Tab-separated table of C-alpha atoms and ligand atoms in Angstrom:
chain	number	residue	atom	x	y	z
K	1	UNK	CA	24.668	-24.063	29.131
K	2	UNK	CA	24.981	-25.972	32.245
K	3	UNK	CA	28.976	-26.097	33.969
K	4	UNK	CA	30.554	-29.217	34.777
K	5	UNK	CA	30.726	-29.204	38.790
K	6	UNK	CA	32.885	-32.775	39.656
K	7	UNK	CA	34.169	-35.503	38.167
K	8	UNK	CA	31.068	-38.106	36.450
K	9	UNK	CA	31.965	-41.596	36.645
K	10	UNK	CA	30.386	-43.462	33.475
K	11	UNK	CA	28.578	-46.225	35.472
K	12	UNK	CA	27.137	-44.106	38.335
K	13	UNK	CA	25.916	-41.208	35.902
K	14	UNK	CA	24.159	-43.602	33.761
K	15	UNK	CA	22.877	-45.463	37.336
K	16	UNK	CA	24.111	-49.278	35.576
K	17	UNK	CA	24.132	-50.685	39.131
K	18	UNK	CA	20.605	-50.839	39.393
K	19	UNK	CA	19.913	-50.797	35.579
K	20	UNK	CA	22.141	-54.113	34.761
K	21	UNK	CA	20.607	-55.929	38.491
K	22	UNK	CA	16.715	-56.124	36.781
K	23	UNK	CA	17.276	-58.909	34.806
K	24	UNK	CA	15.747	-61.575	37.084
K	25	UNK	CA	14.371	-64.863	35.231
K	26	UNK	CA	11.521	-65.954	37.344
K	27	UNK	CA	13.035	-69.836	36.078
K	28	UNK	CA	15.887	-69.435	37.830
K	29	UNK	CA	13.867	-68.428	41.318
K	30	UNK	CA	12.067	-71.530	40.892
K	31	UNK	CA	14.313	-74.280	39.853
K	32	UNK	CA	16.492	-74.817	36.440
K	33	UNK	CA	17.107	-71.491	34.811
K	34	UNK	CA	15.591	-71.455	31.048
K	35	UNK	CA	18.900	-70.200	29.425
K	36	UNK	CA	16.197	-67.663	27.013
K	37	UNK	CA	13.835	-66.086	29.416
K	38	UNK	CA	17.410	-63.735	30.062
K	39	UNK	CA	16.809	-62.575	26.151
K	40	UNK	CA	13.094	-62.258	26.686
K	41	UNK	CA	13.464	-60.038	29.670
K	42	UNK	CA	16.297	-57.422	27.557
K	43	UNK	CA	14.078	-57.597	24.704
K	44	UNK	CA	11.290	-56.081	26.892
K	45	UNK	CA	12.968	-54.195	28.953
K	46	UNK	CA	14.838	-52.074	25.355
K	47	UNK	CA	11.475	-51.564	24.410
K	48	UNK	CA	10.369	-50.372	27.112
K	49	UNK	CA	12.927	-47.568	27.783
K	50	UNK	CA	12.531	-46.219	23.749
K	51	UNK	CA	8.202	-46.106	24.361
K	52	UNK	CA	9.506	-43.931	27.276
K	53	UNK	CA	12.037	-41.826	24.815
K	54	UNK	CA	9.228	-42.316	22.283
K	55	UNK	CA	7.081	-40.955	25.040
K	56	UNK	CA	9.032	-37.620	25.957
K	57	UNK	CA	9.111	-37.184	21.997
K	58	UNK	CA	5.242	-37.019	22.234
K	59	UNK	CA	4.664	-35.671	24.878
K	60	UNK	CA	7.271	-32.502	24.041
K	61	UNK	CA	5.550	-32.421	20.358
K	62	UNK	CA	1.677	-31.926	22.312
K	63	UNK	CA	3.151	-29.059	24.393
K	64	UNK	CA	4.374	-27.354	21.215
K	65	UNK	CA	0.680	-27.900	19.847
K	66	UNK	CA	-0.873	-26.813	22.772
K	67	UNK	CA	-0.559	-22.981	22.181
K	68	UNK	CA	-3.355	-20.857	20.735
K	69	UNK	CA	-0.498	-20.332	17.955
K	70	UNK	CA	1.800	-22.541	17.150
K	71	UNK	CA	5.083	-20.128	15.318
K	72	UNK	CA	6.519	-21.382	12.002
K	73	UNK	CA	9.891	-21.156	13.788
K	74	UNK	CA	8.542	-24.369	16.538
K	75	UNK	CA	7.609	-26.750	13.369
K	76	UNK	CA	11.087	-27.748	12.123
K	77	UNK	CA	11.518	-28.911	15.913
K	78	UNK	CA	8.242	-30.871	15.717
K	79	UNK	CA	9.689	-32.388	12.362
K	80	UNK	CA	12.323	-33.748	13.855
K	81	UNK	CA	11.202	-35.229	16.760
K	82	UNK	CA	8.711	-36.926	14.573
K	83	UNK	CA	11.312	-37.807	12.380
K	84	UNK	CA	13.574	-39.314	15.849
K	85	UNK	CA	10.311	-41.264	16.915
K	86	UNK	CA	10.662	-43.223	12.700
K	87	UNK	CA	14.368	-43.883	13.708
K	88	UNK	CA	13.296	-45.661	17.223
K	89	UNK	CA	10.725	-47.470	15.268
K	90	UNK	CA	13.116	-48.936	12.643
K	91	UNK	CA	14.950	-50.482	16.315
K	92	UNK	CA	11.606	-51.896	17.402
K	93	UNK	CA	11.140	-53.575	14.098
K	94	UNK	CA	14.122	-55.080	13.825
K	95	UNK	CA	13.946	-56.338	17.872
K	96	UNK	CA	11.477	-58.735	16.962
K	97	UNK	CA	13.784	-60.562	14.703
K	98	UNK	CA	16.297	-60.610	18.421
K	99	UNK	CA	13.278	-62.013	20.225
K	100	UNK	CA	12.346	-64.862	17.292
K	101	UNK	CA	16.217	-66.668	17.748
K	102	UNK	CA	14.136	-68.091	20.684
K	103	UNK	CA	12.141	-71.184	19.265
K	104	UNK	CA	8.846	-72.092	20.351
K	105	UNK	CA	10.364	-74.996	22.270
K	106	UNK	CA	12.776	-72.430	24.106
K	107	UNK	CA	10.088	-69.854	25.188
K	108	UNK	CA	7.664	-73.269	26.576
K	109	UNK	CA	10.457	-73.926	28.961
K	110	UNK	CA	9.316	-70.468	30.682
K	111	UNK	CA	6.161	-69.338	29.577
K	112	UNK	CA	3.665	-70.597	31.992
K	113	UNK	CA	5.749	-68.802	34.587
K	114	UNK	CA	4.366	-65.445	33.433
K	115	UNK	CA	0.469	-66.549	33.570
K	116	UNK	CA	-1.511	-64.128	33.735
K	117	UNK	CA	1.382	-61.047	32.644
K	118	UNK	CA	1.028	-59.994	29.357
K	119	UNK	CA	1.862	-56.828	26.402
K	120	UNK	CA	-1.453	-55.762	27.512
K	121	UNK	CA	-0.445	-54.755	30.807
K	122	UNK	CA	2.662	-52.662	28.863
K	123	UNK	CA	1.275	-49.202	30.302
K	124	UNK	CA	3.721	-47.028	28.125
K	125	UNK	CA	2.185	-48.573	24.963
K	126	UNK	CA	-1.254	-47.662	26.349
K	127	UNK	CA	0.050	-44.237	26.676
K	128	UNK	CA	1.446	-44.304	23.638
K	129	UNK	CA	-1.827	-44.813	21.919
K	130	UNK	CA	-4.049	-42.942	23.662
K	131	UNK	CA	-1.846	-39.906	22.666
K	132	UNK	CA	-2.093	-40.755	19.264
K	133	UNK	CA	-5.680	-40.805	19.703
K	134	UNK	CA	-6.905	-44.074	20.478
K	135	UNK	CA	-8.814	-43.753	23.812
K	136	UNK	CA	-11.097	-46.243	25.654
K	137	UNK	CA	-13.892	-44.889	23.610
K	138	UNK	CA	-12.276	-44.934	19.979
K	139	UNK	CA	-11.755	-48.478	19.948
K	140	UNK	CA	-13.719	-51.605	18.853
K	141	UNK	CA	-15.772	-53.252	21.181
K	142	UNK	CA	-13.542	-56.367	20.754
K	143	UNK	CA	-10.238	-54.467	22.131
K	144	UNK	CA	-12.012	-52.303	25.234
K	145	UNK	CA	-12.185	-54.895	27.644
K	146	UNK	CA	-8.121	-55.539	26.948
K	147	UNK	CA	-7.512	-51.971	26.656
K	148	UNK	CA	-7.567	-51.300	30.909
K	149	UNK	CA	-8.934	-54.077	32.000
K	150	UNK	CA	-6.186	-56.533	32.335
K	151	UNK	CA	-4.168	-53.427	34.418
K	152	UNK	CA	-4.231	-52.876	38.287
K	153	UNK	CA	-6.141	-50.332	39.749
K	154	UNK	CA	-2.756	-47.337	39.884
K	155	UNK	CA	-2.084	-48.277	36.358
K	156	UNK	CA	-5.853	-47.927	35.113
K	157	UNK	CA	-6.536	-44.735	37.085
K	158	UNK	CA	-3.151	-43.073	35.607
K	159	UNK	CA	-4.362	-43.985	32.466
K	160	UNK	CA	-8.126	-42.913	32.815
K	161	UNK	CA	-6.588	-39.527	33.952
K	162	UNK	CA	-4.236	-39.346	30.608
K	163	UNK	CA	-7.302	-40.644	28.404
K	164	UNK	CA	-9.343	-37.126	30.301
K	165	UNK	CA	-6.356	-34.809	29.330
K	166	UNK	CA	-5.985	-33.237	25.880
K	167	UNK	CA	-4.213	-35.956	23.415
K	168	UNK	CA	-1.207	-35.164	20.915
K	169	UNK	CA	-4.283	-36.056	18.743
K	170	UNK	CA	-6.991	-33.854	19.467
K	171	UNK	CA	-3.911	-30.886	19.795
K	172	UNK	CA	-3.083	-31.493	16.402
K	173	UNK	CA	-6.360	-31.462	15.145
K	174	UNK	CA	-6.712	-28.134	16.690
K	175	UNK	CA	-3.770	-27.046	14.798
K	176	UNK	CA	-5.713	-28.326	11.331
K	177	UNK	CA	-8.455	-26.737	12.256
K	178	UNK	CA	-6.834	-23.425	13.361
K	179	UNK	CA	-4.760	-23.406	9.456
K	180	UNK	CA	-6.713	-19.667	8.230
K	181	UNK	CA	-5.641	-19.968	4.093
K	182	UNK	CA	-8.980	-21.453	3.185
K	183	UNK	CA	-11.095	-18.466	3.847
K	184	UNK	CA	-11.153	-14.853	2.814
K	185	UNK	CA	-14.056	-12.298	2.595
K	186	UNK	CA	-13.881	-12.080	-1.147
K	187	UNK	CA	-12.749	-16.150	-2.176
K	188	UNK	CA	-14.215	-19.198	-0.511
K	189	UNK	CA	-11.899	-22.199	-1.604
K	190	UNK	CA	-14.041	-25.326	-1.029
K	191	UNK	CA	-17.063	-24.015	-2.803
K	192	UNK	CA	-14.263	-23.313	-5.994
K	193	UNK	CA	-12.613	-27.108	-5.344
K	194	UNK	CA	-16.305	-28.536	-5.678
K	195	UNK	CA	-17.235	-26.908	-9.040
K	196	UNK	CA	-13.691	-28.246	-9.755
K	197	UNK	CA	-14.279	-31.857	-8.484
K	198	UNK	CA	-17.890	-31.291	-10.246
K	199	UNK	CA	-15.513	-30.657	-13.867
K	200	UNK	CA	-13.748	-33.342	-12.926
K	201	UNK	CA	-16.504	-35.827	-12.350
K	202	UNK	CA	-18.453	-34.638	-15.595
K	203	UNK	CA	-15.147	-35.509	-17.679
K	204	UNK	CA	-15.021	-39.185	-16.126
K	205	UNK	CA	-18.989	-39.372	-16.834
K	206	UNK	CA	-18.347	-37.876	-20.828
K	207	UNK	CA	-15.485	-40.542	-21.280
K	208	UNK	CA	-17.891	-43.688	-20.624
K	209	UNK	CA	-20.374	-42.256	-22.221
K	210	UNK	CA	-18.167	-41.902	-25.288
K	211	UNK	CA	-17.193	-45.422	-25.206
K	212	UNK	CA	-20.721	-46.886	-24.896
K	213	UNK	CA	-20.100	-48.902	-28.363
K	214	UNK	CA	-17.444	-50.518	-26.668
K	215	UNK	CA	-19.398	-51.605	-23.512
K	216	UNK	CA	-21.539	-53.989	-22.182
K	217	UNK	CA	-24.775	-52.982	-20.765
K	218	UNK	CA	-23.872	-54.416	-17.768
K	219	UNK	CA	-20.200	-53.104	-17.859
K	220	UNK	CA	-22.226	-49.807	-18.344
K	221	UNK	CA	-24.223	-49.956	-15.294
K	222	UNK	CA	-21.114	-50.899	-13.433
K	223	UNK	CA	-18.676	-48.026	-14.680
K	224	UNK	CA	-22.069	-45.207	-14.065
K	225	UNK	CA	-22.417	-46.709	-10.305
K	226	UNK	CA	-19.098	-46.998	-9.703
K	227	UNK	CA	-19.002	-42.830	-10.874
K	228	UNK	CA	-21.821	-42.250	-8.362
K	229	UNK	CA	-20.044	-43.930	-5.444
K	230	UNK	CA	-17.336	-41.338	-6.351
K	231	UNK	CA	-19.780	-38.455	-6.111
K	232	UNK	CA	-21.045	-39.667	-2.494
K	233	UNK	CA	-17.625	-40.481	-1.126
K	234	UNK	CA	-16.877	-36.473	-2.327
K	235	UNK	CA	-20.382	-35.291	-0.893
K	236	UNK	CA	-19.300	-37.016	2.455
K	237	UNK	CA	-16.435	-34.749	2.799
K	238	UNK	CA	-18.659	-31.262	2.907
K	239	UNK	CA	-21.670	-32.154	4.263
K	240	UNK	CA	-21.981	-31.664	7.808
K	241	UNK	CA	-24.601	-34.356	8.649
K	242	UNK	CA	-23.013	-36.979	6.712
K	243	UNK	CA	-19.311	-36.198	8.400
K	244	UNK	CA	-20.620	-36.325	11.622
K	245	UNK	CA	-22.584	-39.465	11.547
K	246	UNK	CA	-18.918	-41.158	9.782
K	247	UNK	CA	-17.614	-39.773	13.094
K	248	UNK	CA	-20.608	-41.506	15.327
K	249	UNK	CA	-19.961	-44.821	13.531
K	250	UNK	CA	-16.171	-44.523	13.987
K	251	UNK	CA	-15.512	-44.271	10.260
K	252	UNK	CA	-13.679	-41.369	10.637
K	253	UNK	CA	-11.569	-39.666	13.847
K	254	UNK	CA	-10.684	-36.361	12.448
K	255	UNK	CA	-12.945	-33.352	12.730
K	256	UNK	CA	-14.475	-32.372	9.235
K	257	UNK	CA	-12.403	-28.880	9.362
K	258	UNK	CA	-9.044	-30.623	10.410
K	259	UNK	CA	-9.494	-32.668	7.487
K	260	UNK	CA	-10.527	-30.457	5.125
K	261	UNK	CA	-7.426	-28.330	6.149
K	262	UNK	CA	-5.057	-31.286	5.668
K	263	UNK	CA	-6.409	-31.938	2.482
K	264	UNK	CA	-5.680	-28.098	1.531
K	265	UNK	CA	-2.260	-28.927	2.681
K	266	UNK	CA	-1.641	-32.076	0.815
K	267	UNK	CA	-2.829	-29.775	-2.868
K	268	UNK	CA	-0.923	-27.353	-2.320
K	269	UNK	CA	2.607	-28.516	-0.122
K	270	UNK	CA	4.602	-27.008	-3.312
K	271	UNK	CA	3.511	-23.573	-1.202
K	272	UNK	CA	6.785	-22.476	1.211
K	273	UNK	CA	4.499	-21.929	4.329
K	274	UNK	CA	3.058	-25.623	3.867
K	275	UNK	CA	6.353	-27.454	3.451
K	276	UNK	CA	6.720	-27.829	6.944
K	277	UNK	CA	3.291	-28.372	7.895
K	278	UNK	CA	2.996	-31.406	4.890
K	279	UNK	CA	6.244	-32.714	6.098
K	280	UNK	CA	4.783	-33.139	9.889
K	281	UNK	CA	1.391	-34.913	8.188
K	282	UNK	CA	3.882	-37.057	5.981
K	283	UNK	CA	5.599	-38.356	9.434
K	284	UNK	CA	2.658	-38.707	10.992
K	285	UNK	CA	1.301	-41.265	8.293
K	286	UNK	CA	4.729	-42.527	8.453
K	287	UNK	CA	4.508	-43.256	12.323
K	288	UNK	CA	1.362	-44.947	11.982
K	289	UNK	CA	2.414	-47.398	9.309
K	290	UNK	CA	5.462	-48.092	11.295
K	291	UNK	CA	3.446	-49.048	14.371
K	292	UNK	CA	0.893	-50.920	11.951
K	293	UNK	CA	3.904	-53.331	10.856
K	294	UNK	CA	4.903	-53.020	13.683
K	295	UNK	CA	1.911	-54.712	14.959
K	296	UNK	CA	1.507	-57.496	12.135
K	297	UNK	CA	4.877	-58.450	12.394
K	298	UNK	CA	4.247	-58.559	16.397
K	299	UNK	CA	1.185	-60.661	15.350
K	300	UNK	CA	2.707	-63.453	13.254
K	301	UNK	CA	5.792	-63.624	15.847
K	302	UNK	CA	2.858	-65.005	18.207
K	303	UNK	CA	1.290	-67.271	16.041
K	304	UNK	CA	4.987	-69.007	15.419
K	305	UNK	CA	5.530	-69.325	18.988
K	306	UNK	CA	2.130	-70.250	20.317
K	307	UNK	CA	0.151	-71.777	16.680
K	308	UNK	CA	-3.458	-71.064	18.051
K	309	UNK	CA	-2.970	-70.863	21.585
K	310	UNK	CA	-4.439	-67.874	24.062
K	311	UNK	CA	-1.760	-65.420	25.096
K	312	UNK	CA	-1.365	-65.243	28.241
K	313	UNK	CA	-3.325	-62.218	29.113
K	314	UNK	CA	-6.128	-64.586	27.767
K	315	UNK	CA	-7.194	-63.098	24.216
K	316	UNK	CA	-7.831	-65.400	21.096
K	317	UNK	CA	-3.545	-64.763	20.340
K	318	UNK	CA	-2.277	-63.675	17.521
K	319	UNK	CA	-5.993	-63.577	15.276
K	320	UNK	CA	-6.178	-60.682	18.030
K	321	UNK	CA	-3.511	-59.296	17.050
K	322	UNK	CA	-4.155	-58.932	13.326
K	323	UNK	CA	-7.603	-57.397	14.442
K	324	UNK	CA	-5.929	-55.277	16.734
K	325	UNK	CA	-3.153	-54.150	13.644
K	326	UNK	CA	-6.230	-53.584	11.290
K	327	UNK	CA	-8.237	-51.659	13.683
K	328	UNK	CA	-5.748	-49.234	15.634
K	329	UNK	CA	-4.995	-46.658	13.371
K	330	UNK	CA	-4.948	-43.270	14.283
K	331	UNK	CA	-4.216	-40.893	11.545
K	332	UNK	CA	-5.960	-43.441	9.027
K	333	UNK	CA	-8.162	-40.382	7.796
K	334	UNK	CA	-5.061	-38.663	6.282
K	335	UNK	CA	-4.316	-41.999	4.452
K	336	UNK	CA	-8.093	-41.807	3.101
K	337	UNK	CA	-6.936	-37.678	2.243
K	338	UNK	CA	-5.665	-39.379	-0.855
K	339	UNK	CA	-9.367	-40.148	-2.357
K	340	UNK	CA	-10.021	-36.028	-2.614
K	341	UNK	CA	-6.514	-35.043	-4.223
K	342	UNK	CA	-7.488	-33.944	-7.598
K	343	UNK	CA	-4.591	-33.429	-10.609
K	344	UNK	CA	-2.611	-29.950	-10.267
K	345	UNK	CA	-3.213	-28.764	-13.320
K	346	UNK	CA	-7.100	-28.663	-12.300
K	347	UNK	CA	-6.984	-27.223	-8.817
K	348	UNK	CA	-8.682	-24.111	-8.237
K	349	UNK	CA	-5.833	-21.214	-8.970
K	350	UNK	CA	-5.178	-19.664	-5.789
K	351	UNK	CA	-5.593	-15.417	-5.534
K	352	UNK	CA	-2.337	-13.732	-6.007
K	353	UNK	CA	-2.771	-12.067	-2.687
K	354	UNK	CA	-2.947	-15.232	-0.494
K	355	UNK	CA	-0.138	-16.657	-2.803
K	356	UNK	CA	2.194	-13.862	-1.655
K	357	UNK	CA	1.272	-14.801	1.969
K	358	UNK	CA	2.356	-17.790	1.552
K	359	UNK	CA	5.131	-17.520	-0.313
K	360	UNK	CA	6.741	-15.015	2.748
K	361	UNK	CA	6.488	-12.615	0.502
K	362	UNK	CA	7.243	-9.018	2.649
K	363	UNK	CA	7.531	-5.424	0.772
K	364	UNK	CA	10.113	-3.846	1.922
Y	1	LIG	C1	7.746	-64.538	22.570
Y	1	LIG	C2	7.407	-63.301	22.301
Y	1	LIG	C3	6.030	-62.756	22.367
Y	1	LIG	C4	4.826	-63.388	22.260
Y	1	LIG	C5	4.566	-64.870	22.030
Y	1	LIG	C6	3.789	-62.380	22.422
Y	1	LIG	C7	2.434	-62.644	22.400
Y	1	LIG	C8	1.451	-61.724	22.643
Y	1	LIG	C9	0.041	-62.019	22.693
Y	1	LIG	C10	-0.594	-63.364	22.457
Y	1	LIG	C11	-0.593	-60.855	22.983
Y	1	LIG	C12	-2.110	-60.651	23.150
Y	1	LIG	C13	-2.430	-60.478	24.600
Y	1	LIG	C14	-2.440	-61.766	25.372
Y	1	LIG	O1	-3.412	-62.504	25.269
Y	1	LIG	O2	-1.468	-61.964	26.110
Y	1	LIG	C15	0.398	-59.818	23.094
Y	1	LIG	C16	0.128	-58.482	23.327
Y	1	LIG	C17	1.079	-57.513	23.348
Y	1	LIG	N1	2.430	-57.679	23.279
Y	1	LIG	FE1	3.415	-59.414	22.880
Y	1	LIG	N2	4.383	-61.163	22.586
Y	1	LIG	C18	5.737	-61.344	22.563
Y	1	LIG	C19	6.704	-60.357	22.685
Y	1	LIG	C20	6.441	-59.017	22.833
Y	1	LIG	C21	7.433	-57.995	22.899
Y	1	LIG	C22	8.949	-58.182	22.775
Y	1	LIG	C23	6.781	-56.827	23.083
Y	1	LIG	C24	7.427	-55.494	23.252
Y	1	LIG	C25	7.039	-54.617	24.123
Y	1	LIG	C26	5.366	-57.109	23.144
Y	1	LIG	C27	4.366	-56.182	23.319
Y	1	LIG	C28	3.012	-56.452	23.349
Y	1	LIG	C29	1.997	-55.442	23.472
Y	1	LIG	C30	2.212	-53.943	23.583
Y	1	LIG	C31	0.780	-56.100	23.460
Y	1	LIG	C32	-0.619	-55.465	23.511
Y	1	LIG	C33	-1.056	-55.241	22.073
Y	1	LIG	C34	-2.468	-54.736	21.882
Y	1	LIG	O3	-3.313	-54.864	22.779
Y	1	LIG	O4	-2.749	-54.197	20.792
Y	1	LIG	N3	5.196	-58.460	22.967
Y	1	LIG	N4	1.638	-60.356	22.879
């Protein structure tokens, strides 16, 4: 613990001199001052400094990752920082309803002022998403040009350097694919969860068949292609060739052994040794819905205050937005984990020995 080593005066240690002096409305440099453009300013500015807590969160949680093993003892740490970064969101929500007590009419008295400035150029948010995997190259065509190109040169380059550097992403997904409880030299769990899925699948195909009487040959057809979708969607999952072309076409971002790890996770998170790991995948979904609200609600604030109008960074508004909301998702392939859970009452029964691993289970 650090010593005290002088007196702290309240305004100097927390510098509000030059934090309370930055709220300059460019209105009142040129003329009248638009009595909002002070609220629009704050409202920035607050979200600003939490990306930059949100940020160190990140950025503490990637070092943690970044070992060649990550101790048990580090996770609860990672859990709550994840868990402080759903707090900060629940602020960033409810900012937006701050920002829309300025009316359409209010923000017009100011808004041409900021041509061409714009949430694009908001370089924490760009860092923000590139460590939660959303790179340059992981994003539609629609959204690259946005993505750097409405940034000056410093901004872009210290961006392009970040996008080169290992991601919170890919250092979790190293983590997944690390996880060792799906292997041993005598029991190979996926090839026992397919002749489990395979049980599975034949019971779904013996229940339509025993209620042919009831069906239409076209309701048939349906139900039987429907139950070969099913099959594909499961034969995606282990087949190499197939994963990997989902990952070409941007279908999926995860690695097939990350996912297949989460997805051993997600059965079996009654296990002690993966509470902690399924809580961390839990916030991680969590953090991604929050920003995907966060980003629809961001969306439909724009289309009150400017109907169809171009931002002012230029795009289409807020029908970018929505596209933008729908598209940027980073862990979306643990949402889509959901598809391969099967019931717990037919999951392949787990050897005692590897139970007793995880279960901390030491002799004495
Ligand atoms: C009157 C309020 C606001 C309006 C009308 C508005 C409108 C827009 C529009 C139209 C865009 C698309 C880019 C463009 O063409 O300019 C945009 C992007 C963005 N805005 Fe806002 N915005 C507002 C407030 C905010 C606030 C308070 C934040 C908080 C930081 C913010 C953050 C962003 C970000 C990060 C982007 C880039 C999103 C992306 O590319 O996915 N905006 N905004």
């Amino acid at each position: 613990m650090h010593k005290n080593q002088g007196p702290v005066y309240y305004g100097d240690y927390l510098e509000l001199n030059k934090l309370l002096d930055t709220q300059n409305p460019l209105s009142k440099k040129y003329g009248d001052e638009a009595h909002d453009e002070t609220l629009f300013i704050l409202v920035h500015q607050v979200y600003e400094l939490w990306f930059k807590q949100i940020l160190h969160e990140l950025n503490s949680i990637k070092k943690i990752f970044s070992v060649e093993k990550v101790q048990e003892s580090v996770l609860s740490t990672v859990s709550s920082r994840l868990e402080r970064i759903k707090k900060i969101q629940t602020l960033l929500l409810g900012q937006l309803e701050v920002m829309e007590t300025m009316t359409p009419m209010d923000f017009l008295e100011f808004r041409e002022l900021l041509v061409p400035a714009s949430g694009f150029q908001s370089v924490q948010f760009r860092e923000i998403e590139i460590l939660l995997g959303l790179s340059t190259s992981d994003r539609k065509e629609v959204d690259r040009e946005y993505f750097l190109g409405r940034l000056n040169k410093q901004d872009q380059e210290r961006l392009l350097k970040i996008e080169k550097e290992d991601t919170l992403f890919s250092a979790l997904e190293k983590w997944l694919e690390r996880m060792p409880f799906t292997f041993k030299e005598d029991f190979d769990f996926w090839k026992e969860y397919q002749a489990c899925v395979e049980d599975m699948l034949c019971g779904d195909e013996i229940t339509i068949f025993s209620n042919v009487a009831n069906m239409t040959p076209k309701a048939l057809e349906i139900q039987k292609a429907n139950l070969q979708s099913t099959r594909e969607t499961f034969d995606t999952l282990f087949n190499e060739e197939k994963y990997a072309n989902l990952v070409k076409e941007g279908k999926r971002r995860l690695s097939q052994k990350a996912t297949l790890n989460a997805l051993f996770v997600l059965l079996y998170r009654d296990e002690p040794i993966l509470t902690l790991p399924y809580t961390i995948l839990s916030h991680l979904m969590d953090i991604d819905e929050n920003f995907t609200t966060w980003r629809y609600k961001h969306a439909l604030m724009a289309h009150r205050m400017l109907g169809t109008k171009i931002g002012t960074g230029g795009s289409s508004g807020h029908q970018y937005l929505r596209d933008a909301a729908e598209n940027n998702r980073s862990f979306i392939d643990l949402f889509n984990l959901s598809t391969f859970l099967i019931p717990r009452s037919q999951r392949p029964s787990l050897p005692q020995e590897l139970r007793d691993e995880m279960n901390f289970n030491y002799k004495d």
